Short mmCIF file of C-alpha atoms in Angstrom, two decimals:
data_model
loop_
_atom_site.label_atom_id
_atom_site.label_comp_id
_atom_site.label_asym_id
_atom_site.label_seq_id
_atom_site.Cartn_x
_atom_site.Cartn_y
_atom_site.Cartn_z
CA MET A 1 4.78 -3.25 44.79
CA ALA A 2 5.58 -5.38 41.76
CA SER A 3 5.17 -3.86 38.38
CA SER A 4 3.17 -5.70 35.73
CA PRO A 5 4.63 -6.60 32.29
CA THR A 6 2.46 -3.75 30.78
CA ASP A 7 4.23 -1.12 33.03
CA ALA A 8 7.35 -0.53 30.99
CA PRO A 9 10.21 1.25 32.86
CA TRP A 10 10.75 3.23 29.59
CA PRO A 11 8.31 4.78 27.13
CA LEU A 12 7.40 2.54 24.22
CA PRO A 13 7.88 3.91 20.65
CA GLU A 14 4.66 5.39 19.34
CA LEU A 15 2.60 3.22 17.06
CA THR A 16 1.07 4.54 13.85
CA ARG A 17 -1.57 2.86 11.69
CA ALA A 18 -1.01 2.98 8.04
CA ARG A 19 -1.83 1.16 4.71
CA ARG A 20 1.40 -0.43 3.44
CA ALA A 21 2.78 -3.07 1.23
CA ILE A 22 4.65 -5.68 3.32
CA VAL A 23 7.33 -7.90 1.74
CA VAL A 24 8.76 -11.01 3.20
CA VAL A 25 11.81 -12.48 1.60
CA ASP A 26 13.34 -15.85 2.56
CA VAL A 27 16.35 -17.70 1.22
CA VAL A 28 15.45 -21.10 -0.29
CA GLU A 29 17.23 -24.04 1.51
CA SER A 30 19.23 -21.62 3.84
CA VAL A 31 19.72 -24.29 6.39
CA ARG A 32 21.43 -26.61 3.97
CA LEU A 33 23.41 -23.78 2.48
CA MET A 34 24.55 -22.71 5.88
CA GLN A 35 25.55 -26.13 7.04
CA GLU A 36 27.56 -26.71 3.86
CA ASP A 37 29.45 -23.35 4.03
CA GLU A 38 28.43 -21.20 6.97
CA ALA A 39 31.14 -18.54 6.45
CA GLY A 40 30.55 -18.32 2.75
CA PHE A 41 26.77 -18.18 3.07
CA ILE A 42 26.90 -15.41 5.82
CA ASP A 43 29.34 -13.40 3.72
CA ARG A 44 27.25 -13.51 0.52
CA TRP A 45 24.04 -12.86 2.48
CA ARG A 46 25.45 -9.82 4.42
CA ARG A 47 26.74 -8.36 1.30
CA PHE A 48 23.49 -8.88 -0.53
CA VAL A 49 21.39 -7.36 2.41
CA ASN A 50 23.68 -4.37 2.48
CA GLU A 51 23.20 -3.83 -1.29
CA VAL A 52 19.43 -4.07 -0.74
CA ARG A 53 19.57 -1.47 2.12
CA VAL A 54 21.94 0.94 0.44
CA ASP A 55 20.90 0.67 -3.26
CA LEU A 56 17.54 -1.05 -3.90
CA LEU A 57 15.36 0.21 -1.09
CA PRO A 58 15.99 3.89 -1.62
CA GLN A 59 15.12 3.53 -5.39
CA HIS A 60 11.80 2.19 -4.47
CA GLY A 61 10.91 4.07 -1.16
CA GLY A 62 11.22 0.96 0.93
CA ARG A 63 12.30 0.50 4.45
CA MET A 64 14.06 -2.46 5.85
CA VAL A 65 12.18 -3.43 8.97
CA LYS A 66 14.28 -6.47 9.88
CA SER A 67 17.13 -8.33 8.41
CA LEU A 68 17.24 -11.99 9.52
CA GLY A 69 19.87 -14.52 9.12
CA ASP A 70 18.08 -15.88 6.05
CA GLY A 71 15.43 -13.37 5.20
CA MET A 72 14.23 -9.86 5.30
CA LEU A 73 10.99 -7.98 6.24
CA LEU A 74 10.53 -4.83 4.12
CA GLU A 75 7.86 -2.17 4.01
CA PHE A 76 6.79 0.04 1.15
CA GLU A 77 4.18 2.80 0.78
CA SER A 78 2.97 1.42 -2.56
CA VAL A 79 2.39 -2.12 -3.91
CA ARG A 80 3.85 -1.17 -7.27
CA SER A 81 7.21 -0.22 -5.55
CA ALA A 82 7.02 -3.44 -3.50
CA VAL A 83 6.57 -5.67 -6.57
CA ASP A 84 9.16 -3.95 -8.56
CA ALA A 85 11.68 -4.24 -5.73
CA GLY A 86 10.68 -7.93 -5.13
CA LEU A 87 11.34 -8.72 -8.77
CA GLN A 88 14.65 -6.75 -8.76
CA LEU A 89 15.82 -8.67 -5.64
CA ASN A 90 16.11 -11.76 -7.77
CA GLN A 91 17.98 -9.98 -10.46
CA HIS A 92 20.41 -8.58 -8.02
CA LEU A 93 20.98 -11.81 -6.30
CA GLN A 94 22.19 -13.45 -9.51
CA ALA A 95 25.51 -11.59 -9.19
CA TYR A 96 26.29 -13.45 -5.98
CA ASN A 97 25.85 -16.80 -7.77
CA ILE A 98 28.29 -16.22 -10.68
CA GLY A 99 30.77 -19.01 -11.00
CA ARG A 100 29.02 -21.18 -8.36
CA PRO A 101 27.71 -24.70 -8.84
CA GLU A 102 23.92 -24.80 -8.88
CA ALA A 103 23.80 -26.51 -5.46
CA ASP A 104 25.61 -23.52 -3.94
CA THR A 105 23.45 -20.76 -5.47
CA LEU A 106 21.22 -18.48 -3.48
CA HIS A 107 17.58 -18.21 -4.51
CA LEU A 108 14.78 -16.21 -2.81
CA ARG A 109 11.14 -16.80 -2.27
CA THR A 110 9.21 -13.57 -1.84
CA ALA A 111 5.67 -12.48 -0.90
CA VAL A 112 3.94 -9.15 -1.15
CA HIS A 113 0.71 -8.22 0.70
CA GLU A 114 -1.07 -4.80 1.22
CA ALA A 115 -2.68 -4.36 4.50
CA ASP A 116 -3.41 -1.88 7.29
CA ILE A 117 -0.59 -2.33 9.83
CA LEU A 118 0.70 -0.83 13.01
CA ALA A 119 4.35 0.34 12.91
CA ASP A 120 6.83 1.92 15.03
CA GLU A 121 10.46 2.93 14.35
CA HIS A 122 11.64 -0.68 14.97
CA ASP A 123 8.96 -3.06 13.72
CA VAL A 124 5.52 -3.55 11.90
CA TYR A 125 2.72 -5.51 13.62
CA GLY A 126 -0.54 -7.07 12.59
CA THR A 127 -2.36 -9.83 10.73
CA GLY A 128 -1.17 -8.50 7.37
CA VAL A 129 2.47 -9.09 8.35
CA ASN A 130 1.65 -12.72 9.34
CA LEU A 131 -0.22 -13.24 6.03
CA ALA A 132 2.76 -12.11 4.03
CA ALA A 133 5.02 -14.47 5.88
CA ARG A 134 2.68 -17.35 5.13
CA LEU A 135 2.36 -16.39 1.48
CA ALA A 136 6.13 -16.47 1.09
CA ALA A 137 6.01 -20.15 1.96
CA LEU A 138 4.00 -20.68 -1.28
CA ALA A 139 6.77 -19.30 -3.41
CA GLY A 140 9.25 -21.45 -5.26
CA PRO A 141 12.82 -20.34 -5.95
CA ASP A 142 12.94 -16.85 -7.44
CA GLU A 143 9.12 -16.40 -7.33
CA VAL A 144 7.13 -13.45 -6.09
CA ILE A 145 3.70 -14.34 -4.70
CA LEU A 146 1.03 -11.64 -4.21
CA SER A 147 -2.04 -11.60 -2.07
CA SER A 148 -5.34 -10.69 -3.58
CA ALA A 149 -5.06 -7.24 -1.98
CA ALA A 150 -1.58 -6.73 -3.62
CA ARG A 151 -2.85 -7.98 -6.96
CA ASP A 152 -5.92 -5.70 -6.87
CA ALA A 153 -3.65 -2.72 -6.15
CA LEU A 154 -1.69 -3.48 -9.42
CA VAL A 155 -4.70 -3.84 -11.77
CA SER A 156 -4.66 -0.23 -12.91
CA ASP A 157 -0.88 -0.37 -13.20
CA LEU A 158 -0.30 -3.84 -14.61
CA ASP A 159 3.04 -4.38 -16.25
CA VAL A 160 3.87 -7.76 -14.79
CA ASP A 161 2.59 -11.18 -15.73
CA ILE A 162 0.23 -12.47 -13.05
CA GLU A 163 -0.86 -16.19 -12.61
CA ASP A 164 -3.82 -16.98 -10.47
CA LEU A 165 -2.97 -19.74 -8.03
CA GLY A 166 -6.49 -19.91 -6.67
CA ASP A 167 -7.54 -20.19 -3.06
CA CYS A 168 -4.70 -21.20 -0.92
CA TYR A 169 -4.92 -22.58 2.63
CA LEU A 170 -2.26 -20.92 4.83
CA LYS A 171 -1.05 -22.12 8.20
CA HIS A 172 -3.11 -20.84 11.17
CA PHE A 173 -5.52 -18.81 8.92
CA SER A 174 -9.10 -20.09 9.08
CA GLU A 175 -10.04 -18.99 5.58
CA PRO A 176 -8.15 -19.43 2.29
CA GLU A 177 -6.33 -16.52 0.72
CA ARG A 178 -6.40 -16.10 -3.05
CA ALA A 179 -2.77 -15.94 -4.14
CA TYR A 180 -1.02 -14.98 -7.43
CA ARG A 181 2.38 -15.45 -8.92
CA ALA A 182 4.01 -12.32 -10.40
CA GLY A 183 6.81 -12.16 -12.87
CA PRO A 184 8.32 -9.86 -15.45
CA LEU A 185 6.26 -9.43 -18.66
CA GLY A 186 7.07 -12.10 -21.27
CA LYS A 187 9.10 -14.22 -18.80
CA ARG A 188 6.34 -16.54 -17.69
CA SER A 189 7.43 -20.08 -17.49
CA LEU A 190 4.07 -21.79 -17.93
#
């Protein structure tokens, strides 16, 4: 008797449902940077990811769900912690650009979304994760984009500049999502 794909030969990790802030981080122009200096890019990125894992995430109560070759998927219990960490990622990355020509510098685009997700010890699942990934595509270099849910969670604790980007149409989402650009107070470039 053949087993079906749903009959795993080992137990699957238990899923839990929780409200979390999901952060998606992507390196701007990573393909070009890797083509021009693969070893150098990989070295800088690995050192930066390690710094995030060892120093930054513990300060903000975050968890690294995945580290990708040119991005990260992070999870936080609070939106405030997620936004603070997202802004600090850009500050920390600047140290990896010192003395490099502008064309060789690393820049991040980051998105924060708060949603009910399913999580196990290895991964996070759900539409909210997909929405965070699509919002990251809206970000320019060194920008942090917030969903409306993430922005609403910050209203009572607002100590960042917020710019309303209006309703944005995201790939594979039938309805537009209101998006916001977040930045440190007083550093708005508009």
